[in-house]
Coordinates of C-alpha atoms and ligand atoms in Angstrom, one line a residue:
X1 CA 1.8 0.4 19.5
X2 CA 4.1 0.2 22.3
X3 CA 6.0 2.7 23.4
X4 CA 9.7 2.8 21.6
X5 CA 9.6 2.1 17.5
X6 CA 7.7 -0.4 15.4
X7 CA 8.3 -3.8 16.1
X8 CA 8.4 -5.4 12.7
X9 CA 11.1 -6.9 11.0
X10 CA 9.8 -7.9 8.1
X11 CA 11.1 -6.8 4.7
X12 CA 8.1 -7.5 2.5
X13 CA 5.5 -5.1 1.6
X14 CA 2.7 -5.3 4.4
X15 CA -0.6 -5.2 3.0
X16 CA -3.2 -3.6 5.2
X17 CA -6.3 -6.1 3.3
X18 CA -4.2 -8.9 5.1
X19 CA -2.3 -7.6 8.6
X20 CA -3.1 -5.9 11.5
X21 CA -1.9 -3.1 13.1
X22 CA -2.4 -2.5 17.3
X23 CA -4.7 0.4 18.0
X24 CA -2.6 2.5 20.2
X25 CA -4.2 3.7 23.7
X26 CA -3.6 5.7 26.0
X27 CA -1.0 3.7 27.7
X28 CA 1.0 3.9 24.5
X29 CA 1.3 7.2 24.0
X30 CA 2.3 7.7 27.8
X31 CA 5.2 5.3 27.2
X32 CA 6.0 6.9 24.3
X33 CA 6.4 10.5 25.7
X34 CA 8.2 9.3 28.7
X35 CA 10.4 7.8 26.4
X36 CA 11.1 10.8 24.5
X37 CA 11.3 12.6 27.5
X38 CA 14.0 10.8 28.6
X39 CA 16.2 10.5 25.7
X40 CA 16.0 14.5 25.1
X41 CA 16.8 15.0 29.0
X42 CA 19.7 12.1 29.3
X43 CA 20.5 10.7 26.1
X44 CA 23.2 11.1 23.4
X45 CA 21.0 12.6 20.8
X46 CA 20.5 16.4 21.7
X47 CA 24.3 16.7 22.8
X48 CA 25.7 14.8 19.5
X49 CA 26.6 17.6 16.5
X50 CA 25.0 18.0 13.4
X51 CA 27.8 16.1 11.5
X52 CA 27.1 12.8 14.0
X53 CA 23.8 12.7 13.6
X54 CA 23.4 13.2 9.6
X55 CA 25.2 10.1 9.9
X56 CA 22.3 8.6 10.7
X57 CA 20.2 10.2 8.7
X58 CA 22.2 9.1 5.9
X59 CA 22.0 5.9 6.5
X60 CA 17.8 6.1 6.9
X61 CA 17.7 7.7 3.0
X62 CA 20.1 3.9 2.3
X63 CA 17.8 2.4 3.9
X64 CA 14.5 3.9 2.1
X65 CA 16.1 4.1 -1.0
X66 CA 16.6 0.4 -1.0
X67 CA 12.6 0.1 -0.3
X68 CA 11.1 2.3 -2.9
X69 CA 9.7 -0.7 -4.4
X70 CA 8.4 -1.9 -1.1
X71 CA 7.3 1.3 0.3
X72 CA 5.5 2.3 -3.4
X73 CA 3.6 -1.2 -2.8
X74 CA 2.4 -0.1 0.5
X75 CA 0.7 3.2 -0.2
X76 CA -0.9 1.9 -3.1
X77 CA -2.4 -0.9 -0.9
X78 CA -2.7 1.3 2.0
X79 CA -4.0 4.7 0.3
X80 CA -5.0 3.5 -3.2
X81 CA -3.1 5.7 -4.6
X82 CA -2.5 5.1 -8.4
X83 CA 1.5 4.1 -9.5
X84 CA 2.6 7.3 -11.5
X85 CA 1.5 9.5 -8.6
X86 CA 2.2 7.1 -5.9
X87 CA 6.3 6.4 -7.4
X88 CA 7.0 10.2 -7.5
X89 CA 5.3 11.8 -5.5
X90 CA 4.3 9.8 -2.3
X91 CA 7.8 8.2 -2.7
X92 CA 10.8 9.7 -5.1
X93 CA 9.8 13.8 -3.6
X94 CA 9.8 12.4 -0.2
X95 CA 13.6 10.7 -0.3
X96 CA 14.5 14.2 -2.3
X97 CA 13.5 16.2 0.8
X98 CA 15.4 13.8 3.1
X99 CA 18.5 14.5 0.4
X100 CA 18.0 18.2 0.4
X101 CA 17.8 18.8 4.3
X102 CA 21.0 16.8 4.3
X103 CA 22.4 19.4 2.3
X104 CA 21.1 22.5 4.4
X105 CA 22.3 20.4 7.5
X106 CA 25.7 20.4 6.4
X107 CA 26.2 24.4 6.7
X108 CA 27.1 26.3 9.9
X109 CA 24.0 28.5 10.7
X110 CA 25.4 29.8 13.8
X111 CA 26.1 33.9 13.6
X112 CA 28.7 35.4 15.0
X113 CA 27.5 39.4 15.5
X114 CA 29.8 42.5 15.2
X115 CA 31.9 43.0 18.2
X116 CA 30.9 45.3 20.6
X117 CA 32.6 48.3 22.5
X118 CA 30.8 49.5 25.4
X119 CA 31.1 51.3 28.8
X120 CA 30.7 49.0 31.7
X121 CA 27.0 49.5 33.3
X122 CA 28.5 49.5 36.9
X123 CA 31.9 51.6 36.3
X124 CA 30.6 53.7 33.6
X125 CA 33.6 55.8 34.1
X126 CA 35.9 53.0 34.1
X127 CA 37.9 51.1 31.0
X128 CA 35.4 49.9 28.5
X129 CA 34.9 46.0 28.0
X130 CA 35.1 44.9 24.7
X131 CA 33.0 41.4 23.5
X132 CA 31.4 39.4 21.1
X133 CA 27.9 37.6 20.7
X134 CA 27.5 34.3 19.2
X135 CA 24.1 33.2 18.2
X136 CA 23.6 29.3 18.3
X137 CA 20.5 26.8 17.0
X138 CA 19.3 24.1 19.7
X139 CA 16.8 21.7 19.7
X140 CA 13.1 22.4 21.1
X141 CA 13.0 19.5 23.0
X142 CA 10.2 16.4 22.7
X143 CA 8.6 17.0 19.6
X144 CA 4.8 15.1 18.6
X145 CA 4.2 14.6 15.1
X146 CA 0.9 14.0 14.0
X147 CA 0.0 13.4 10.5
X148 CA -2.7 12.7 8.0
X149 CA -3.6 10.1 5.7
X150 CA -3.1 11.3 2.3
X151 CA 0.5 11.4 1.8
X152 CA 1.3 9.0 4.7
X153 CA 5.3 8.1 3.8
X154 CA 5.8 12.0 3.0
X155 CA 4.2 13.7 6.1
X156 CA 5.6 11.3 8.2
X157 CA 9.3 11.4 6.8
X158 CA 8.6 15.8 7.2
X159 CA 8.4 14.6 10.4
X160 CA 10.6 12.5 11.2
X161 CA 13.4 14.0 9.5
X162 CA 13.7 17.9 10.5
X163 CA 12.5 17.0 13.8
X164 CA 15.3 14.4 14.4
X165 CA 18.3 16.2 12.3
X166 CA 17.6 19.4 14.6
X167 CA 18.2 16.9 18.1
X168 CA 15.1 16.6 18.9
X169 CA 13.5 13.0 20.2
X170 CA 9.5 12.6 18.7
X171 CA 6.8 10.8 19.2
X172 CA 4.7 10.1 15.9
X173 CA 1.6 9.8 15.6
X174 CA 0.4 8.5 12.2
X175 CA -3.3 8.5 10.5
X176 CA -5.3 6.0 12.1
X177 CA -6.3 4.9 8.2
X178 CA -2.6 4.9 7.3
X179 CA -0.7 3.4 10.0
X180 CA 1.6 0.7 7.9
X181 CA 3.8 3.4 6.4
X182 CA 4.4 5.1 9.7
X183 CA 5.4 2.0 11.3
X184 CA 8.3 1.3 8.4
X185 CA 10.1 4.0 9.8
X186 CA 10.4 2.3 13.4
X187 CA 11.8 -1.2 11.5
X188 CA 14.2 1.5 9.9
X189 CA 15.3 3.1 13.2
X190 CA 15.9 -0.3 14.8
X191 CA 18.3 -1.0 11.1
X192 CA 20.7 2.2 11.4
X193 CA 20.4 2.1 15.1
X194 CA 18.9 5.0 16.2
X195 CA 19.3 5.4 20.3
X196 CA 16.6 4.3 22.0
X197 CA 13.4 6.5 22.6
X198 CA 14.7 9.6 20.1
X199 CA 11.8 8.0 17.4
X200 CA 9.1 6.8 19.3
X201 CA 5.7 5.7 17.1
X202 CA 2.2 5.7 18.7
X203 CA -1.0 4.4 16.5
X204 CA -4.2 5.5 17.3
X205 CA -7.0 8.5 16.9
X206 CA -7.8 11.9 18.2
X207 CA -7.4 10.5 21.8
X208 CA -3.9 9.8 21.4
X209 CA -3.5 12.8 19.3
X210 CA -5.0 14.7 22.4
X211 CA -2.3 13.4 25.0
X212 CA 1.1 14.3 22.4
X213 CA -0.3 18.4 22.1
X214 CA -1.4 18.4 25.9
X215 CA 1.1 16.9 28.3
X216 CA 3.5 19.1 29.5
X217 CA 6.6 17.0 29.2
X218 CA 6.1 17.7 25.1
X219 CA 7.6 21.2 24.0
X220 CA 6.2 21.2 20.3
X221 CA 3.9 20.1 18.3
X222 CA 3.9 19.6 14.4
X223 CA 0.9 18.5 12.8
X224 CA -0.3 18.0 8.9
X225 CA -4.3 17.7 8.7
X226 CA -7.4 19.3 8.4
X227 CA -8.1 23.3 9.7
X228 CA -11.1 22.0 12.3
X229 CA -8.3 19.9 14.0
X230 CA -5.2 22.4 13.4
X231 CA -7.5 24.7 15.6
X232 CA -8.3 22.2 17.7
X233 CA -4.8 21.3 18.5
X234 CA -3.7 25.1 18.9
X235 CA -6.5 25.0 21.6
X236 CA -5.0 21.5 23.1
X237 CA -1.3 22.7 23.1
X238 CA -2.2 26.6 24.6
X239 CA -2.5 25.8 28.6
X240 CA 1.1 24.3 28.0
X241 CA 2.5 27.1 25.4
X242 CA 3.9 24.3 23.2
X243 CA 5.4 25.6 20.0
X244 CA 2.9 24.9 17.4
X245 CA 3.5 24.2 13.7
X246 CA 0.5 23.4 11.5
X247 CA 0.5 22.4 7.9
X248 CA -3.5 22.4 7.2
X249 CA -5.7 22.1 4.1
X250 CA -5.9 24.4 1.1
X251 CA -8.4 25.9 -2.0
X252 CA -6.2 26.8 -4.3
X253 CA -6.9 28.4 -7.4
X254 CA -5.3 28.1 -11.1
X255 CA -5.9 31.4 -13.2
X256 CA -6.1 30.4 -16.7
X257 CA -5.7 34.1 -18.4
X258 CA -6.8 34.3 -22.2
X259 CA -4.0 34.3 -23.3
X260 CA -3.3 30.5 -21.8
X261 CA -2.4 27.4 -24.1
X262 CA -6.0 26.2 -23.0
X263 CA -5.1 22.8 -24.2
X264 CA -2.2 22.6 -21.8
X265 CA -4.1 24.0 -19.1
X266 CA -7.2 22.0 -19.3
X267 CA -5.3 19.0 -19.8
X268 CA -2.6 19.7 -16.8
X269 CA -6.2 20.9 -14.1
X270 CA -7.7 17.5 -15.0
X271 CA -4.4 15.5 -14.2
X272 CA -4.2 18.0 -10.9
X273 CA -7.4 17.4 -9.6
X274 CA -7.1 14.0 -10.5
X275 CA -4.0 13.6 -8.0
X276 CA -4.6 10.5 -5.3
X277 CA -8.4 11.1 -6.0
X278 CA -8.5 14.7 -4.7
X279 CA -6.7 14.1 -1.9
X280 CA -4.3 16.3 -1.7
X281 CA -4.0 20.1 0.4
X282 CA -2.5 21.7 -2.7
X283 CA -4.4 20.8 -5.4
X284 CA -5.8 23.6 -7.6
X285 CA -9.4 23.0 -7.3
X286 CA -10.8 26.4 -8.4
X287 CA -10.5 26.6 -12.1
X288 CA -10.6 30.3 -12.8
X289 CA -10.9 31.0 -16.2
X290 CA -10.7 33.6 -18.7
X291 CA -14.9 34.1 -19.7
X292 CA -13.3 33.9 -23.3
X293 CA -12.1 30.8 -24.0
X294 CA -13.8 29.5 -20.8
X295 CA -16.2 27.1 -23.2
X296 CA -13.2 25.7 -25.0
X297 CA -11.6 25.3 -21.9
X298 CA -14.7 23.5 -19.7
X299 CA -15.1 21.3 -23.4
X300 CA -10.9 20.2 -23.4
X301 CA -11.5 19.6 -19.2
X302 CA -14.3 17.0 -19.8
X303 CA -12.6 15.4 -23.0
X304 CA -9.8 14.8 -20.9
X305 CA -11.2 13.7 -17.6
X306 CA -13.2 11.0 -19.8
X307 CA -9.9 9.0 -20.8
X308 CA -8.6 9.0 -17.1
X309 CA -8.7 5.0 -16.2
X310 CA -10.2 4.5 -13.1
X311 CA -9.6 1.5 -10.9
X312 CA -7.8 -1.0 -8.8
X313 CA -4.3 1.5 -8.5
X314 CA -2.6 -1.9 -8.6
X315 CA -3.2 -2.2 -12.1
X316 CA -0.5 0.4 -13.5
X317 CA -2.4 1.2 -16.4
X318 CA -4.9 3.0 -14.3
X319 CA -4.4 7.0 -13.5
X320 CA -6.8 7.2 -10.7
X321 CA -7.9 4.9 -7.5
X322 CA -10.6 5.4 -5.6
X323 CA -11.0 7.7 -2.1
X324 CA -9.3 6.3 1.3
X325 CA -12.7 5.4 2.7
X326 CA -16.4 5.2 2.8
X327 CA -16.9 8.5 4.9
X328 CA -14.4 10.8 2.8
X329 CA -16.9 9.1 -0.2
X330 CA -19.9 10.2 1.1
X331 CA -18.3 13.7 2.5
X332 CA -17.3 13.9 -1.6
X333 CA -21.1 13.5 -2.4
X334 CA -22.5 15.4 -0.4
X335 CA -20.5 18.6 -1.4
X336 CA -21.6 17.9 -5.1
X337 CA -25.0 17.2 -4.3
X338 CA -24.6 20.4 -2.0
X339 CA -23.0 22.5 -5.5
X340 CA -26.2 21.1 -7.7
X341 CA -28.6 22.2 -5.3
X342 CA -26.6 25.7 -5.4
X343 CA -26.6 26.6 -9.0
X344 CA -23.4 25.2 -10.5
X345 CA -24.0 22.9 -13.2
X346 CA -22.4 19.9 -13.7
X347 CA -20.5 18.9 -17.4
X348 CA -18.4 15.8 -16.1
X349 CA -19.0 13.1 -13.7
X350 CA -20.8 13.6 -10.6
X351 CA -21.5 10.1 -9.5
X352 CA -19.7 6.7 -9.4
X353 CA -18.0 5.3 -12.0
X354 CA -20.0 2.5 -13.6
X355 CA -18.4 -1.5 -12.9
X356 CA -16.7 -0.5 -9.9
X357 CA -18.7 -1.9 -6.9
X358 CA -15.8 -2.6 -4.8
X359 CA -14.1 -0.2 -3.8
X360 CA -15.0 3.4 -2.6
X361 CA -14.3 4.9 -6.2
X362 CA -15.6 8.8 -7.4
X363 CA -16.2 9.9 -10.5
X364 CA -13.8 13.2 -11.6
X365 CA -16.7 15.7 -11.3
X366 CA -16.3 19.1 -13.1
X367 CA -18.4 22.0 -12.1
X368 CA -19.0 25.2 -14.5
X369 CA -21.6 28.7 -13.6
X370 CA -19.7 28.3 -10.1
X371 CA -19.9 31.3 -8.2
X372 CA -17.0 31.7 -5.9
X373 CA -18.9 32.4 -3.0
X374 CA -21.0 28.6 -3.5
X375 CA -19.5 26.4 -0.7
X376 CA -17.6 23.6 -3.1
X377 CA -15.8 27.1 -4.5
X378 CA -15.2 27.8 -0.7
X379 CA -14.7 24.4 1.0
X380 CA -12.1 21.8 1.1
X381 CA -14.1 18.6 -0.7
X382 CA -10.9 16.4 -0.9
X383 CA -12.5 14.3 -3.6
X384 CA -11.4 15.1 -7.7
X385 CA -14.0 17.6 -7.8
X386 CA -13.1 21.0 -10.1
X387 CA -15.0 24.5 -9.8
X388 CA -14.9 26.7 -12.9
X389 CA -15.2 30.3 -11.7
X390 CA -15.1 32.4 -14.8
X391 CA -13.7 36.2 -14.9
X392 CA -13.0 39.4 -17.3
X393 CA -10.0 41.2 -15.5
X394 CA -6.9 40.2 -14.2
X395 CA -7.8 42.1 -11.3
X396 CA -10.9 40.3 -11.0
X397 CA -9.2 36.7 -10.8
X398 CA -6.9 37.9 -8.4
X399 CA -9.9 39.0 -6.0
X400 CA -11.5 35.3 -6.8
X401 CA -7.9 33.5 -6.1
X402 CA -7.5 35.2 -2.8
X403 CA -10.9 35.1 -1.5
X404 CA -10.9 32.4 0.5
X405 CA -10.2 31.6 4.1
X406 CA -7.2 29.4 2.7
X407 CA -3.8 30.2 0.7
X408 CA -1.8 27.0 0.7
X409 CA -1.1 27.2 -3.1
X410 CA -2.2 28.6 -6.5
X411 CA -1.4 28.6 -10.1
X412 CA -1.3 31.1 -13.2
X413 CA -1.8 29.7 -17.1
X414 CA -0.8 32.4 -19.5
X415 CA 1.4 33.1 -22.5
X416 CA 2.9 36.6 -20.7
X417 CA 5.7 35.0 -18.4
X418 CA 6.1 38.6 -17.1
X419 CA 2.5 39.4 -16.4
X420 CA 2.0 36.0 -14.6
X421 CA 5.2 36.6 -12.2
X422 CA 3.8 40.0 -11.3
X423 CA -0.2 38.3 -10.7
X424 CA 2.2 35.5 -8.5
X425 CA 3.0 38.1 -6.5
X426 CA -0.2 39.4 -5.2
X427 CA -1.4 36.2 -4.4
X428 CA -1.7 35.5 -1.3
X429 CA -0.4 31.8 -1.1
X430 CA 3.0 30.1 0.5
X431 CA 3.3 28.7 -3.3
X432 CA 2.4 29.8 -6.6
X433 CA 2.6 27.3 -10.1
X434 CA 3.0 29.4 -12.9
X435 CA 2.9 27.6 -16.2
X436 CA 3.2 24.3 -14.6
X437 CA 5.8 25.7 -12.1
X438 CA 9.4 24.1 -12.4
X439 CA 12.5 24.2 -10.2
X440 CA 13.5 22.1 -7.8
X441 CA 10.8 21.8 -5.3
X442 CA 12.9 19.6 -2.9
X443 CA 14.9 23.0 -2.2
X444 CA 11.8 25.4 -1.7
X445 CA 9.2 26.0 1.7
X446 CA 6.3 25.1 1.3
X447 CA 3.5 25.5 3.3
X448 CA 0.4 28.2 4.1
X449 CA -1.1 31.6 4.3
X450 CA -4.0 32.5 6.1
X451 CA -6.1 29.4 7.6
X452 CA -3.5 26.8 5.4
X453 CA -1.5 26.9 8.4
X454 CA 2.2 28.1 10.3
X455 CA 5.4 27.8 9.6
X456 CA 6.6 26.1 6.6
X457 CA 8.4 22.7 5.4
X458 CA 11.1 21.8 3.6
X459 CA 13.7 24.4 2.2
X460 CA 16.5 26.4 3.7
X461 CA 14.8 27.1 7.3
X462 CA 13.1 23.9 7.4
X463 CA 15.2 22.6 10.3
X464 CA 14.9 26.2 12.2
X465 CA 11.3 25.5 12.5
X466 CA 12.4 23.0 15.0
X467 CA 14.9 24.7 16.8
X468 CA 15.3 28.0 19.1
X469 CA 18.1 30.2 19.2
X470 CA 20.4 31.1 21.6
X471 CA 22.5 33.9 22.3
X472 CA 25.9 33.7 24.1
X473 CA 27.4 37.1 25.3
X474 CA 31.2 36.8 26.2
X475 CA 33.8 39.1 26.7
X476 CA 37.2 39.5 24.8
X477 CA 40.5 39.4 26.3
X478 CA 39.6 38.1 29.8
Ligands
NAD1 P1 -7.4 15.1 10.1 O1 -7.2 16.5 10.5 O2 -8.7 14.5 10.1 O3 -6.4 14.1 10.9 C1 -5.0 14.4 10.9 C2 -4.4 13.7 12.2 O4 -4.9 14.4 13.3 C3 -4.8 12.2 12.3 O5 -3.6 11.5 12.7 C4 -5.8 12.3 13.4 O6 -5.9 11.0 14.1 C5 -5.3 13.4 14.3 N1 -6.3 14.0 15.2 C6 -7.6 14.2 15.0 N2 -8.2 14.9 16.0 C7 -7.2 15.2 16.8 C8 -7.1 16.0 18.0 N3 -8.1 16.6 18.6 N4 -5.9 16.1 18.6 C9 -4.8 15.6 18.0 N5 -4.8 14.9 16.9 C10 -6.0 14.7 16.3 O7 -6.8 15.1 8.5 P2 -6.9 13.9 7.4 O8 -8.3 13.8 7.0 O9 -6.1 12.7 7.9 O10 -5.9 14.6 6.3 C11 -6.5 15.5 5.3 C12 -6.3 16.9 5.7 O11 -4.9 17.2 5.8 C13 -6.7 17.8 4.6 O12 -7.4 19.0 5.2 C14 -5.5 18.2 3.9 O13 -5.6 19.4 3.2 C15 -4.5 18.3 5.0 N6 -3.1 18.2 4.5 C16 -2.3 19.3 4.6 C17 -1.0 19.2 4.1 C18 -0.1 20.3 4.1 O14 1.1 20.2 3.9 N7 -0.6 21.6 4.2 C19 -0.5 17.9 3.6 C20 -1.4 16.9 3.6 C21 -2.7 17.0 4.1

């Protein structure tokens, strides 16, 4: 893409089977961090308040609200993710989020500290000096977004939105296997009339993604993807001590205790693994279970996970569509031929499913006698693989949940509310499900522990993540 915004101005859906996107290069993303340069250093943006630029962000949620249909059309064609999941969560959370960090914009963060009596440091034997301290929230500066496929319209819009509400400019840089979605929110900025070079979109691969966390005129990075390229990126941004918020990939564990409605809970892991095909960093993909009623448990699981309907996502009867590509396919495979040739035994799935030759379609694949220390227990497959770890103490499912070099999310399954909230509490995860989890999520942080990442999205601080704070001494009375 060139350097300032997408350049469509179409309204209809954009299928990716039928258009093409530019490839952006190197002399993109130059023109797009220049851009973003500039506008932080000279334009309006930065030096507007809060108040003047929710305006605008209020006027992007009009403007994506009026899409959803559109939008939903496009990740199904462009992810092939199927409608339920792709019409709440890929679009209805994402607008939520824009909603609630409206809200959480609208109050006055600054803090004013106690006022301070004290002698003066070069007449300490003179009149005191009486003062205050204010304690104000700026934007960071040129901000690069880099997201992943997955979730394209949400990671993007966690993007987009914090990073712009706090005054910063960014440069974007979408999924090279999801670009379309990305590129709606350039038609948008040209709509509501965003200044010039404050949202600046780049296409493209690691390359690109290696200029926006290296050049020096960036001051922060934000990225949603894998660990391997989180790390990478920390490395990439370090010679120029950019700020560096990562949102990376997860392992997370559901602890079905024996007490559990194992109905319920077999039936809601199957539906949660089953989530865009795997795809997704918070999934609970480590089924620990109760050794009890583990049997009836792995028995309800496949019963389930046989009436899911798998096919083209654009049929709406369908539950689940197939993986974004042949290489996350064979990645898929090769992690359940790796958990055969371990010792875990397969009892649903583990191949294609028959009648589908088009189309890079999985099987849900459940795996029982896992051990947790067996790679597919340890590694992130990204495919609708489960791995059911069986235990005897709650102590002992703890010690399974939180070993792991991950802690993005988790979930507990048990009839003792009480017990459940205190087993939440030790593990160690930036979120925790228990019996299904409810609340409003659009008001909560989320993100990870350990190797899931830094800093968190959404909720109260979200827009702090992209600002720093500054302190303002000044006397009283003079
Ligand atoms: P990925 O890490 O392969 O790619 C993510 C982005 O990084 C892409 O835009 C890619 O082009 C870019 N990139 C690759 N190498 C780069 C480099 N060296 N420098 C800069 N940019 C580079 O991830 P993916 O496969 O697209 O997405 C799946 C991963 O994302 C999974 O691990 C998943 O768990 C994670 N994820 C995390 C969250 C979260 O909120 N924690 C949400 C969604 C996805």
């Amino acid at each position: 893409m060139s350097n300032v915004r997408a350049t469509k101005s179409s309204t209809r859906p954009r299928r990716p089977s039928s258009e093409r996107v530019a490839i952006g290069d190197a002399a993109a993303a130059e023109a797009a961090i220049a851009a973003a340069r500039h506008a932080f250093d000279h334009g309006p943006w930065p030096r507007m308040g809060m108040a003047e630029r929710s305006v605008y962000l209020r006027r992007m949620h009009a403007a994506l609200d009026a899409r959803r249909q559109q939008i939903a059309a496009l990740i199904v064609a462009e992810v092939g993710c199927a409608q339920g999941v792709t019409h709440g969560m890929q679009v209805g959370n994402p607008l939520d989020h824009l909603l609630a960090a409206l809200d959480h914009a609208g109050r006055d963060d600054s803090v004013r500290l106690p006022i301070d009596v004290s002698p003066d440091p070069f007449h300490p034997d003179g009149p005191k000096r009486i003062g205050g301290t204010t304690v104000v929230r700026e934007p960071v500066g040129v901000v690069s977004g880099i997201t992943g496929y997955n979730f394209p319209f949400l990671l993007n819009l966690a993007k987009v939105v914090p990073a712009l509400l706090a005054g910063n400019t960014l440069v974007l840089k979408p999924s090279p296997f999801t670009p379309f979605s990305a590129l709606l929110f350039g038609e948008i900025a040209d709509e509501i009339g965003l200044p010039r070079g404050v949202l600046n979109i780049v296409t493209g691969g690691p390359e690109v993604g290696a200029m926006l966390t290296s050049d020096p005129r960036v001051d922060m990075v934000s990225f949603t993807g894998s660990e391997a390229v989180g790390a990478a990126i920390m490395g990439q941004a370090a010679p120029t001590l950019k700020r560096v918020h990562l949102e990376l990939g997860g392992k997370s564990a559901l602890i079905v205790r024996h007490d559990a409605d194992v109905a319920r809970a077999a039936a809601m892991a199957v539906a949660v693994l089953s989530v865009n095909a795997g795809q997704g960093c918070a999934l609970l993909t480590r089924l620990v279970v109760h050794n009890s009623i583990r049997r009836s448990f792995v028995e309800t699981a496949c019963a389930v996970a046989s009436q899911f309907k798998i096919g083209d996502p654009s049929d709406p009867s369908v539950a689940m569509g197939p993986l974004i590509r042949e290489a996350q396919r064979a990645k898929v495979e090769s992690f359940i031929a790796i958990g055969r040739d371990e010792g875990a035994r397969i009892v649903h799935g583990g191949g294609r499913p028959p009648g589908l030759d088009k189309g890079f379609f999985t099987e849900i694949t459940l795996f029982d006698d896992v051990d947790n220390a067996m790679t597919i227990a340890q590694e992130e497959v990204f495919g609708p693989v489960g791995c059911v770890i069986g235990f005897d103490t709650d102590e002992e499912a703890i010690a399974i949940a939180n070993d792991s070099r991950f802690g993005l999310n988790g979930g507990i399954e048990t009839a003792d509310a009480a017990k459940g909230y205190e087993m939440a509490m030790q593990i160690r995860a930036g979120s925790v499900m228990l019996n299904g989890g409810t609340g409003r999520m659009s008001y909560a942080p989320i993100g990870g522990y350990k190797r899931s990442g830094i800093g968190r999205e959404y909720g109260p601080d979200w827009l702090h993540e992209y600002q720093n704070q500054k302190s303002v001494f000044y006397p009283i009375g003079r």
